Short mmCIF file of C-alpha atoms in Angstrom, two decimals:
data_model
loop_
_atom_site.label_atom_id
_atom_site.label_comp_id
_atom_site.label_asym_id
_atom_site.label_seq_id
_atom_site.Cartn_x
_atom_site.Cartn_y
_atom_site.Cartn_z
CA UNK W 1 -19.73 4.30 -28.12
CA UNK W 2 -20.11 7.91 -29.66
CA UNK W 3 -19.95 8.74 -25.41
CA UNK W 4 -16.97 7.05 -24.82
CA UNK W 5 -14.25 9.74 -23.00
CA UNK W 6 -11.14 6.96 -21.95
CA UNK W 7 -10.34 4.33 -24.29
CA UNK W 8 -7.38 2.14 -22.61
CA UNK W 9 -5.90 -0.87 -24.29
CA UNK W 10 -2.48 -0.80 -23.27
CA UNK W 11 -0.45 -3.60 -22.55
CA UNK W 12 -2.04 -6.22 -24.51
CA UNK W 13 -0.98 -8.01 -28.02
CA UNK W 14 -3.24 -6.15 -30.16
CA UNK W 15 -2.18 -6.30 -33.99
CA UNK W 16 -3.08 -4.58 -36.81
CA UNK W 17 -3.84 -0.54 -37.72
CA UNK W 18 -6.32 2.28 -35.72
CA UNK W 19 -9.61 1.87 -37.38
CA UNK W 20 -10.02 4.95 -39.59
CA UNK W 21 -13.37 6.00 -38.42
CA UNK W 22 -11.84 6.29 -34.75
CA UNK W 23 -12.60 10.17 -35.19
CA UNK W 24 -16.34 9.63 -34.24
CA UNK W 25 -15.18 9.25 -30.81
CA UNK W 26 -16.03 12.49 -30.33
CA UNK W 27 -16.01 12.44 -26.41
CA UNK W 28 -12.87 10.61 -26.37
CA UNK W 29 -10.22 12.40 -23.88
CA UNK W 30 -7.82 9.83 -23.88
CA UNK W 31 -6.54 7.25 -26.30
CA UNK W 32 -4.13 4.98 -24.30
CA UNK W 33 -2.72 1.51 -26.61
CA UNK W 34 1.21 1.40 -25.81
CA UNK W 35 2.91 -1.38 -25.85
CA UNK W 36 1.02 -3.51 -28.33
CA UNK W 37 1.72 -4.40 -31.81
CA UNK W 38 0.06 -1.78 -33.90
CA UNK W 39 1.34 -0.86 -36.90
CA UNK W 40 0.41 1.36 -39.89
CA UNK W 41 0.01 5.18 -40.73
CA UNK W 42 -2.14 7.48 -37.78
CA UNK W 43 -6.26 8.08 -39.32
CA UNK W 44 -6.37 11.36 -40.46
CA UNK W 45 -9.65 11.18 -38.63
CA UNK W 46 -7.78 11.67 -35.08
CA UNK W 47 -6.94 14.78 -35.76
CA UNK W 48 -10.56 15.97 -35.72
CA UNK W 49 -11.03 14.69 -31.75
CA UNK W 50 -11.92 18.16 -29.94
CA UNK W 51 -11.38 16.60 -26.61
CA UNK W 52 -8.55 14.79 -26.82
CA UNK W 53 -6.00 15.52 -23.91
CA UNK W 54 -3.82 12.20 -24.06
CA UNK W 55 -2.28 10.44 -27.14
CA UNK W 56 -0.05 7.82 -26.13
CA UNK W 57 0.92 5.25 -28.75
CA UNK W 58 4.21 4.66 -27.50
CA UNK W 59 6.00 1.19 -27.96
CA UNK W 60 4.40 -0.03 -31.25
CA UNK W 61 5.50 0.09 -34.98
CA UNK W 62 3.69 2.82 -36.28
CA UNK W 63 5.16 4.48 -39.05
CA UNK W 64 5.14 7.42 -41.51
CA UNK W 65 5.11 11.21 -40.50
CA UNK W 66 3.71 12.77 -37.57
CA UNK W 67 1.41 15.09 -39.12
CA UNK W 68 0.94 19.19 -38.81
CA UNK W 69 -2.57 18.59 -38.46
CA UNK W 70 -1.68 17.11 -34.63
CA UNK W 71 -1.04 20.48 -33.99
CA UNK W 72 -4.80 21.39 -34.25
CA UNK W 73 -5.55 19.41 -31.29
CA UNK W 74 -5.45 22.19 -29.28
CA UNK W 75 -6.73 20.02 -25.92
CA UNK W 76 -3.46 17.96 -25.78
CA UNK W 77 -1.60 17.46 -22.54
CA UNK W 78 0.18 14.33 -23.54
CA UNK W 79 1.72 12.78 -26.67
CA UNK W 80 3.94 9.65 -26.24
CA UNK W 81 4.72 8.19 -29.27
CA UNK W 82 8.32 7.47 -28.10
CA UNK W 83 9.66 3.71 -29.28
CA UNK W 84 7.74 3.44 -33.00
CA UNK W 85 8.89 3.73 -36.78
CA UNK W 86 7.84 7.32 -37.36
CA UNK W 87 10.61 9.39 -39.99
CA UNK W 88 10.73 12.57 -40.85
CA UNK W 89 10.80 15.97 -39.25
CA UNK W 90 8.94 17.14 -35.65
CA UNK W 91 6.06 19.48 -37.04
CA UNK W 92 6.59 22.87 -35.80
CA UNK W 93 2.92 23.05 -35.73
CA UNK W 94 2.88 21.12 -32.36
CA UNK W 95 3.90 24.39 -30.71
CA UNK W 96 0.29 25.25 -31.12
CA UNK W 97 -0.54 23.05 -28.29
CA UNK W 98 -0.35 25.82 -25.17
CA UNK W 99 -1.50 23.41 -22.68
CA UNK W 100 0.99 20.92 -23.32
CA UNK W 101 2.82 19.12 -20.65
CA UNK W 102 5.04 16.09 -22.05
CA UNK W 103 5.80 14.97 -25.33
CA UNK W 104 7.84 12.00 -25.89
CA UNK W 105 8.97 11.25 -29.68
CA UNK W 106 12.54 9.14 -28.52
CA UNK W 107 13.51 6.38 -30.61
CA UNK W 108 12.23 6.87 -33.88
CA UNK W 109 13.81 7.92 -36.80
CA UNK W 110 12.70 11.68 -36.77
CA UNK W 111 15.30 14.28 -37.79
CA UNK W 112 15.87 17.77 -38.35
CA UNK W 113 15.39 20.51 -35.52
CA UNK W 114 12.66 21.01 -32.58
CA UNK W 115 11.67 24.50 -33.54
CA UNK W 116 11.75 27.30 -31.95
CA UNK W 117 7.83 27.69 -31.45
CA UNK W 118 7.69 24.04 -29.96
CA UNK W 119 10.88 25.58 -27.48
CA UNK W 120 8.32 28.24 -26.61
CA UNK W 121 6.41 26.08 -24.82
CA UNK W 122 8.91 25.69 -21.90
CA UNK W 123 8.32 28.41 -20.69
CA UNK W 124 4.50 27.83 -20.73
CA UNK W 125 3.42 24.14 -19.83
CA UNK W 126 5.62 21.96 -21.23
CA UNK W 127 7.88 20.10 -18.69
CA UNK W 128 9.12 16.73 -20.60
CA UNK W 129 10.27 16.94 -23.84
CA UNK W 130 12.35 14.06 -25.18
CA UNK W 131 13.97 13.02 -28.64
CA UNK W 132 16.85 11.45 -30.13
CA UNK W 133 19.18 14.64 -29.43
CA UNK W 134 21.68 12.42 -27.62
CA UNK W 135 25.47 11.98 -28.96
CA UNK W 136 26.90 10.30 -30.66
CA UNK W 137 26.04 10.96 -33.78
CA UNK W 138 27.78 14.11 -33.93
CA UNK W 139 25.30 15.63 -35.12
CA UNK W 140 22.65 14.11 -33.00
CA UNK W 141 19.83 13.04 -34.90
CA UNK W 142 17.65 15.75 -33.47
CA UNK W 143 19.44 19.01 -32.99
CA UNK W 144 17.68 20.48 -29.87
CA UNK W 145 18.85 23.96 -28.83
CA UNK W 146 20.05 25.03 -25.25
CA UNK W 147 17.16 24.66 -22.68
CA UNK W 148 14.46 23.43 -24.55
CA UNK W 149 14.99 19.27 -24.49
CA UNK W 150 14.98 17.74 -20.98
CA UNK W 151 16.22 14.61 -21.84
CA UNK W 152 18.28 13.00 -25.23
CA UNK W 153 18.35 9.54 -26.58
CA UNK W 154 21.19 7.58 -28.84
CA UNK W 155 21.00 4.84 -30.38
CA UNK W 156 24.25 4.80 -29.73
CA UNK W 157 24.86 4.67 -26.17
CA UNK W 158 21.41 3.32 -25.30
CA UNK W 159 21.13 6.20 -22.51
CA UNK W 160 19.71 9.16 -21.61
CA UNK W 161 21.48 12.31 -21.38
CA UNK W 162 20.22 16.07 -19.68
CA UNK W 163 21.19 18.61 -22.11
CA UNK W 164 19.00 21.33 -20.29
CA UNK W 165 17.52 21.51 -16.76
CA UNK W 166 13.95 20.24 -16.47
CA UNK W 167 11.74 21.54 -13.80
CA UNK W 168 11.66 20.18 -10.90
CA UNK W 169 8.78 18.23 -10.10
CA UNK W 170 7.42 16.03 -7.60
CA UNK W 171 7.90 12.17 -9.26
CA UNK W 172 9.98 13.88 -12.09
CA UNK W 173 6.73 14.60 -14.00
CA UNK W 174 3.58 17.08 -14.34
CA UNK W 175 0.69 16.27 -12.21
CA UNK W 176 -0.97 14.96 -15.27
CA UNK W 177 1.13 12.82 -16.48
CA UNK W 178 1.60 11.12 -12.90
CA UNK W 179 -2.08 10.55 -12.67
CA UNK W 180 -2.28 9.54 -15.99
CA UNK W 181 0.29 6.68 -14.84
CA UNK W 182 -0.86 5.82 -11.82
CA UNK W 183 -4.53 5.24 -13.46
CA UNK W 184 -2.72 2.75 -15.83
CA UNK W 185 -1.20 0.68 -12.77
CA UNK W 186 -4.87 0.80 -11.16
CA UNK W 187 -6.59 -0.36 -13.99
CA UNK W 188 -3.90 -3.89 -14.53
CA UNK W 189 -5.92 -4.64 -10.12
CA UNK W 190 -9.26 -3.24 -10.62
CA UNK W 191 -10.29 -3.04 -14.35
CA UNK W 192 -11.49 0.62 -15.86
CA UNK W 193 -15.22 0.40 -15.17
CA UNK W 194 -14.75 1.06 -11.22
CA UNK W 195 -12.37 3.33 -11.82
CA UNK W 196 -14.22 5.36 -13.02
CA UNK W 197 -17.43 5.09 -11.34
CA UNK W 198 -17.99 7.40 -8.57
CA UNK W 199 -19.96 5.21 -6.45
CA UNK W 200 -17.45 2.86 -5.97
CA UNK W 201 -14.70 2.18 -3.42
CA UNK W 202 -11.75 2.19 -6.38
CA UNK W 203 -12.56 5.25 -7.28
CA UNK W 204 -12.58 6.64 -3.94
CA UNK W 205 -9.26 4.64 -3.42
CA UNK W 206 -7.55 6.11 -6.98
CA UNK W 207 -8.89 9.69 -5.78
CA UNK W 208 -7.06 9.47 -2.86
CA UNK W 209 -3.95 7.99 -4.13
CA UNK W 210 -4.01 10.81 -6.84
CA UNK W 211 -5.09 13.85 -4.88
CA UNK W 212 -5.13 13.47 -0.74
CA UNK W 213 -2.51 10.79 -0.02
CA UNK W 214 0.18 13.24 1.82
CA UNK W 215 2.68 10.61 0.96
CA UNK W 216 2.65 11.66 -3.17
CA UNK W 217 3.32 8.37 -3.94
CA UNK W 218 4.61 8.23 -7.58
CA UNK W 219 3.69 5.82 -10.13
CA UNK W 220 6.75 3.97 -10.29
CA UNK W 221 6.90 3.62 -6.42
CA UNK W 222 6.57 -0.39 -5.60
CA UNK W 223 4.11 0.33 -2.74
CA UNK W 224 1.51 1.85 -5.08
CA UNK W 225 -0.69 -0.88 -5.76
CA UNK W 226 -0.86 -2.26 -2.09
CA UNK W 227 -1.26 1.19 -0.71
CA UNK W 228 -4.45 1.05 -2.92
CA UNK W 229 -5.76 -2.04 -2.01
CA UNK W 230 -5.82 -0.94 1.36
CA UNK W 231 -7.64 2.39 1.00
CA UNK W 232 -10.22 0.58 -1.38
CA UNK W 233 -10.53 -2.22 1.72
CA UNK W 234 -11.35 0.87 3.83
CA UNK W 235 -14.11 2.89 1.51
CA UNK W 236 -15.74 -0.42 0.49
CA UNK W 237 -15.94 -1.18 4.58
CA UNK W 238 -16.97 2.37 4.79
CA UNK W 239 -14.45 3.09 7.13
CA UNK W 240 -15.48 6.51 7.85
CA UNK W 241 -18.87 6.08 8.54
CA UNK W 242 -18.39 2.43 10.17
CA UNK W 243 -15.26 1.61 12.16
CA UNK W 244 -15.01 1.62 15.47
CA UNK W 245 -11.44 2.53 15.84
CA UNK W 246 -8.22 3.68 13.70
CA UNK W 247 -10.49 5.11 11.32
CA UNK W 248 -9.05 8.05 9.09
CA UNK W 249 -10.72 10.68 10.66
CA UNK W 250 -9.75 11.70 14.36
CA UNK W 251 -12.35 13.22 15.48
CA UNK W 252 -14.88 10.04 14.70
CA UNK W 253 -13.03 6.86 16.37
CA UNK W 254 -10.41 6.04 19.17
CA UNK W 255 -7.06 4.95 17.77
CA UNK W 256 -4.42 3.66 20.69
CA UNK W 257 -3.10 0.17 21.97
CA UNK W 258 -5.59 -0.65 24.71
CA UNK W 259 -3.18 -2.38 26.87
CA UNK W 260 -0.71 0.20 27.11
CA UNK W 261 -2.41 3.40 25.88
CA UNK W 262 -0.04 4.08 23.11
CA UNK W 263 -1.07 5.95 20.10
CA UNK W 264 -1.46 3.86 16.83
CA UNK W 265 -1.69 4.65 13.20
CA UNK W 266 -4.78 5.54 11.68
CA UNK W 267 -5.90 4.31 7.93
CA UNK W 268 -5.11 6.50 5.17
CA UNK W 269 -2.12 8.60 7.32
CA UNK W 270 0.65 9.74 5.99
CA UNK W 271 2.98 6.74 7.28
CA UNK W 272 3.62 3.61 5.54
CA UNK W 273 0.53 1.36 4.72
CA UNK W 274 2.57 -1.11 6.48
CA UNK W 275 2.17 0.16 9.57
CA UNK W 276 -1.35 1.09 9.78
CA UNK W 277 -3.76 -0.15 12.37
CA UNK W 278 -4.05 -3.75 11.90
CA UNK W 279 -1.19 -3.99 9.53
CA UNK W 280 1.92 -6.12 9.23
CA UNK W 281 4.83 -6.39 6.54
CA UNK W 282 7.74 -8.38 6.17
CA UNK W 283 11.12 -7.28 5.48
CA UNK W 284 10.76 -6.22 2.03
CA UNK W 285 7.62 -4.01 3.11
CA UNK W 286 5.12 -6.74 1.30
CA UNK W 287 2.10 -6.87 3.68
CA UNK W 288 1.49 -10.31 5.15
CA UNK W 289 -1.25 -9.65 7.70
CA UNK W 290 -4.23 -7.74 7.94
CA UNK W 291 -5.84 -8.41 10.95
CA UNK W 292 -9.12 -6.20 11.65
CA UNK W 293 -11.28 -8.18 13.95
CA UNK W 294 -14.26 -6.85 15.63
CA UNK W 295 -13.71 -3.28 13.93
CA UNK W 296 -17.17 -2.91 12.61
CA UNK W 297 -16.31 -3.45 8.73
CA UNK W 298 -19.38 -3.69 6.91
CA UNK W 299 -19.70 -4.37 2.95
CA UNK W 300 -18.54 -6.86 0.44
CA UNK W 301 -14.70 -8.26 0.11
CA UNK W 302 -12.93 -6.88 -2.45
CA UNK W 303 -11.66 -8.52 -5.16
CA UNK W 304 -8.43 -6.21 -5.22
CA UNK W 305 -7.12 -8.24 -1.87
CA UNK W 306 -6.05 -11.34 -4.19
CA UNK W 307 -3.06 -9.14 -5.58
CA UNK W 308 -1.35 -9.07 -2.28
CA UNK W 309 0.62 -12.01 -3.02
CA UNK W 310 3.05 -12.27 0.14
CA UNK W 311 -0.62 -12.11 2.31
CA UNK W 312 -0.46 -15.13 4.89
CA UNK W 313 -3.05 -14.24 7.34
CA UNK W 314 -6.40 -12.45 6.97
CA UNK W 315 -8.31 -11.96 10.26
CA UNK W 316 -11.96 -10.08 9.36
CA UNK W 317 -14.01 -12.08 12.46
CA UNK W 318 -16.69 -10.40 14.02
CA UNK W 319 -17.67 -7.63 11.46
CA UNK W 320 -20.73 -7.27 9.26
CA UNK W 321 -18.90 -8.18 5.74
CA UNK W 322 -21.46 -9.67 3.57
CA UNK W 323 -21.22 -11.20 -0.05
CA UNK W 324 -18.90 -13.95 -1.27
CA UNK W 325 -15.48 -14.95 -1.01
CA UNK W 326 -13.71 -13.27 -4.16
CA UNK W 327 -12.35 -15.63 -6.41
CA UNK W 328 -9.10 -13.45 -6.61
CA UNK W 329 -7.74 -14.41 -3.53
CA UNK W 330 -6.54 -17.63 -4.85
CA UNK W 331 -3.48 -15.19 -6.07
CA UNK W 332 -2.85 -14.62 -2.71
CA UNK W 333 -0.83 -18.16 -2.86
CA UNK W 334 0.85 -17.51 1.00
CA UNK W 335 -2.16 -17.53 3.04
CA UNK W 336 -2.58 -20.36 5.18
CA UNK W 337 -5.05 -18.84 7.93
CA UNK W 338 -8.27 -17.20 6.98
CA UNK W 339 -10.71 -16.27 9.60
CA UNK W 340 -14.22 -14.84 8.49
CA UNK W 341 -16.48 -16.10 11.24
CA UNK W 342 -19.17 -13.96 12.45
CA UNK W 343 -20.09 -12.28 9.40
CA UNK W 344 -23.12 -12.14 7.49
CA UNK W 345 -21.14 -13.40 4.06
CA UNK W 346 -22.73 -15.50 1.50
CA UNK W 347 -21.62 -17.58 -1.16
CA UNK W 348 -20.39 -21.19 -1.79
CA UNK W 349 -16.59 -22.50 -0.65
CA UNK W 350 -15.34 -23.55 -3.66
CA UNK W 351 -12.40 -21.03 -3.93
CA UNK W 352 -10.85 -22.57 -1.31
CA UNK W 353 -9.60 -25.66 -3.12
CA UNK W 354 -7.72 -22.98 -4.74
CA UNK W 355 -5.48 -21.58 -2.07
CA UNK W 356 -3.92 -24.69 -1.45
CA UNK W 357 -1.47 -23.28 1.94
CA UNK W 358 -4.28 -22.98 3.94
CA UNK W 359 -4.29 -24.34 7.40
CA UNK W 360 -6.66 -22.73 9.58
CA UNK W 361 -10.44 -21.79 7.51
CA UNK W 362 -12.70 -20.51 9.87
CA UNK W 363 -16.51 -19.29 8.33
CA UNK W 364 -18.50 -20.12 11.01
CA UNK W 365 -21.64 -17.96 11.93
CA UNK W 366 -22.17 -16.89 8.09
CA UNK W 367 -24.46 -17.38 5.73
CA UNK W 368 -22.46 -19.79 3.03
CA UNK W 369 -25.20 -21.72 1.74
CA UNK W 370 -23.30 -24.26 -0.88
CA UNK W 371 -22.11 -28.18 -0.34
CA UNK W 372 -18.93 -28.94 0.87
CA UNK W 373 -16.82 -28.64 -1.62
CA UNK W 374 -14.55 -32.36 -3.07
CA UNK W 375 -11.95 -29.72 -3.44
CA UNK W 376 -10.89 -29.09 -0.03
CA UNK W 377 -10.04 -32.30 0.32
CA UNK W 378 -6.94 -31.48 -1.60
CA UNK W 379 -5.65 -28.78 0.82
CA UNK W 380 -3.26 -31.47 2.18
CA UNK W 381 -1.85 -29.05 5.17
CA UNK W 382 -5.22 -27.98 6.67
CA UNK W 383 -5.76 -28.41 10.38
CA UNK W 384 -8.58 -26.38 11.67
CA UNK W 385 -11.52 -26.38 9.26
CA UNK W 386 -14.68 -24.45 10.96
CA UNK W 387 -18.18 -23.48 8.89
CA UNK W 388 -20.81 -24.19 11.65
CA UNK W 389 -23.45 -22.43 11.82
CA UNK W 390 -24.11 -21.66 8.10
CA UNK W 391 -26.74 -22.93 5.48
CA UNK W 392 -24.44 -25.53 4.16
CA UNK W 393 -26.32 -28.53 2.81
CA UNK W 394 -25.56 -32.02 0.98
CA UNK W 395 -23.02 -34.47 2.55
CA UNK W 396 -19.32 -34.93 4.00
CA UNK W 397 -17.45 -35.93 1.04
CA UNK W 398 -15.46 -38.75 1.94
CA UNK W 399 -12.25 -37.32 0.50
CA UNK W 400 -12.35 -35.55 3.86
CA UNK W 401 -10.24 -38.82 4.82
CA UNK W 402 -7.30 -37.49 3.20
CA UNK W 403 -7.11 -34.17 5.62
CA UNK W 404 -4.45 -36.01 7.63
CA UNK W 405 -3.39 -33.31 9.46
CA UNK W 406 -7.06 -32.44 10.28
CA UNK W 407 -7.15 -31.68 13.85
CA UNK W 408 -9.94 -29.44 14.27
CA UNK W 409 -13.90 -30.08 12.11
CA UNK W 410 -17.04 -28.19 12.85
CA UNK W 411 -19.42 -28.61 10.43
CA UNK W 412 -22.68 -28.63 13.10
CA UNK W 413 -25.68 -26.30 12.45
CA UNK W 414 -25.77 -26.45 9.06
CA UNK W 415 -28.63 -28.61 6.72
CA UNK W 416 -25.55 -31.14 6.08
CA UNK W 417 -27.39 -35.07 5.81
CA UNK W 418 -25.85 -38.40 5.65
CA UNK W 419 -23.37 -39.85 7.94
CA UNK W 420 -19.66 -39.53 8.24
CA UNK W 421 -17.49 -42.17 6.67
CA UNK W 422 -15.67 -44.82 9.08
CA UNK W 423 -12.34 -43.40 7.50
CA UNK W 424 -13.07 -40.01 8.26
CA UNK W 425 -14.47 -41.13 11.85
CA UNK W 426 -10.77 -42.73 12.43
CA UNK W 427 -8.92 -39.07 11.90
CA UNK W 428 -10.35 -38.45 15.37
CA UNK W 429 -8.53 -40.78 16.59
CA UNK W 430 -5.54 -39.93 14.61
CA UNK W 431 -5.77 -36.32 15.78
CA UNK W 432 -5.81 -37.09 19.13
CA UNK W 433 -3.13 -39.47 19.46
CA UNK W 434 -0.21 -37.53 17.00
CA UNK W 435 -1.60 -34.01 17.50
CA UNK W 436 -3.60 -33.76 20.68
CA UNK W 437 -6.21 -32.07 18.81
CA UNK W 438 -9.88 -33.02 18.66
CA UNK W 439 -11.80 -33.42 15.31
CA UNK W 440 -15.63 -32.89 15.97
CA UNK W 441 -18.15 -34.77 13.81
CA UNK W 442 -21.52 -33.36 12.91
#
């Protein structure tokens, strides 16, 4: 691990103290554990990392001083220790740090003064500076001169007060600190290794988010995670290279309602995700359908899709998407139609037992290659169930007989043996006496 540049283990119920040989990190630019359970006195040994840029250790129960020597780590952009046990006074060594940006240190039980050289640093870098300055007490429990804190904390009052004017900044914060945020959101969908992989679509998705998305989204904005799961849909369907309309880039495809000639919205504009090509939300601006048929998609599905939760129809027919169904989108607990047919994907069906609102499943023309999974069985409101023409082998399961709302079955044109049970036979009859549907056997 001596390589090791982001270590992130925020947000989990980690116990105990920071190893003490966490100095031989050397590479380490970021040490990220808020909101755990960590306790104990900082290693001396992290004030020895060269390349450290962000400390945050905020919401634990750390305790003791904060030490002079943190003032040595000269690379330091953020500190957030705000919401620990820490006592004593705010090192005026820390207005050695020249590059920083934000430093949090609310609700502890510091005291004393923020110095004058740590005031300095307004006028440099430093944008977000926040203590326990707020009143009452009377004193406060920081005394923090005339426009150098931007915001003050009490105990008391359980606020926030503005005793001098911040900047003013997109999002309220410095670029840094917003990406640092945003990165932390990304990470709860995707998981840090893609993240920070080049190569892959999240990391062209965060990039964007971060750096080219017009709209600046900030990190607290609720549209943030969908937004990305939408532009890392597109880059892992190489939409630039592949789509044959909406695409981001104008000069490449067409992007207008056929029918009437009206201009639509391309992927990755500056508009709402919602209503990009092939895009619907409901009310609340949670996307429901993404409907991108016979757009030349090409790629695997990924995984991020399963946190759109309010998703209830998924239309990716007539592409080239290859590679399985991700488990993940058994979060997406509203979907009840899912149409993949004429794809090249791969896999077996056994996720679908888990998305138990489906009605309408339609693989056909793919290359799914496992048994018919016992599972579907239990899908109780499913009415059109298509996979011919796959690779699909072993037998009907004859819990198919509880599908009692089965109107439509096409399982021909796979390697599927054996014969259909009476009691599934008689749902044909079923269907086409309550439903005036059709349910076609093998």
């Amino acid at each position: 691990l001596a390589s090791l540049s982001k270590l992130y283990l925020n947000l989990n119920e980690l116990s105990g103290t920071l190893p003490p040989n966490i100095g031989n990190l050397r590479e380490l630019s970021s040490l990220q554990v808020q909101e755990n359970t960590l306790s104990g006195k900082l290693p001396e040994s992290i004030y020895t990392l060269e390349s450290l840029q962000v400390l945050n250790i905020g919401s634990n129960f750390f305790t003791g001083t904060i030490s002079p020597k943190l003032g040595d780590v000269t690379p330091l952009i953020i500190i957030d220790f705000q919401r620990n046990r820490f006592d004593g006074i705010v090192p005026e060594e820390l207005g050695q740090l020249n590059l920083l940006q934000s430093l949090f240190i609310q609700q502890n039980a510091l005291s004393g003064e923020i110095s004058e050289t740590i005031c300095a640093l307004r006028s440099n870098n430093l944008s977000d500076l926040e203590t326990d300055c707020g009143v009452p007490p009377n004193p406060p429990e920081i005394v923090c001169e005339e426009n150098c804190c931007t915001a003050c904390f009490s105990e008391f009052t359980g606020t926030t007060s503005s005793p001098t004017q911040a900047p003013l900044l997109p999002c309220n914060m410095t670029e840094v600190a917003r990406s640092s945020m945003i990165e932390e959101k990304l990470i709860l969908v995707s998981g840090l290794p893609p993240l920070l992989n080049p190569s892959t679509a999240q990391f062209a998705a965060k990039k964007w988010i971060i750096e080219d998305d017009d709209r600046y989204i900030c990190p607290d904005d609720p549209s943030l995670l969908q937004r990305y799961t939408m532009a890392t849909i597109y880059y892992e369907t190489d939409g630039d290279n592949n789509w044959l309309k909406c695409s981001a880039s104008q000069d490449t495809t067409p992007c207008e309602d056929e029918m009437i000639g009206l201009p639509l919205v391309r992927f990755l504009s500056l508009e709402s995700e919602c209503a990009w090509f092939g895009l619907t939300c409901d009310f609340n601006q949670n996307l429901t359908d993404i409907r991108l048929a016979e757009n030349g998609l090409s790629g695997p599905f990924t995984t991020e899709i399963g946190r759109l939760q309010s998703l209830s129809r998924i239309d990716l027919s007539n592409n080239k998407m290859t590679g399985p169904i991700p488990t993940e989108l058994s979060f997406a607990e509203s979907l009840y139609q899912l149409l993949l047919n004429d794809n090249s994907m791969t896999g077996n069906l056994d996720i679908l037992s888990s998305i138990p609102g489906l009605e309408v499943i339609d693989l056909s023309s793919n290359s799914f290659s496992s048994t018919l999974a016992d599972g579907i069985s239990d899908i109780e409101g499913l009415k059109e169930f298509m996979v011919d023409e796959n690779e699909l082998t072993g037998t009907v399961p004859e819990e198919f007989v509880k599908l009692t709302n089965l109107e439509i079955l096409l399982i021909q044109n796979n390697n599927i043996e054996g014969s259909l049970a009476d009691d599934i036979c008689d749902l044909r009859e079923n269907s086409s006496n309550n439903n005036g549907g059709e349910v076609t056997s093998i």
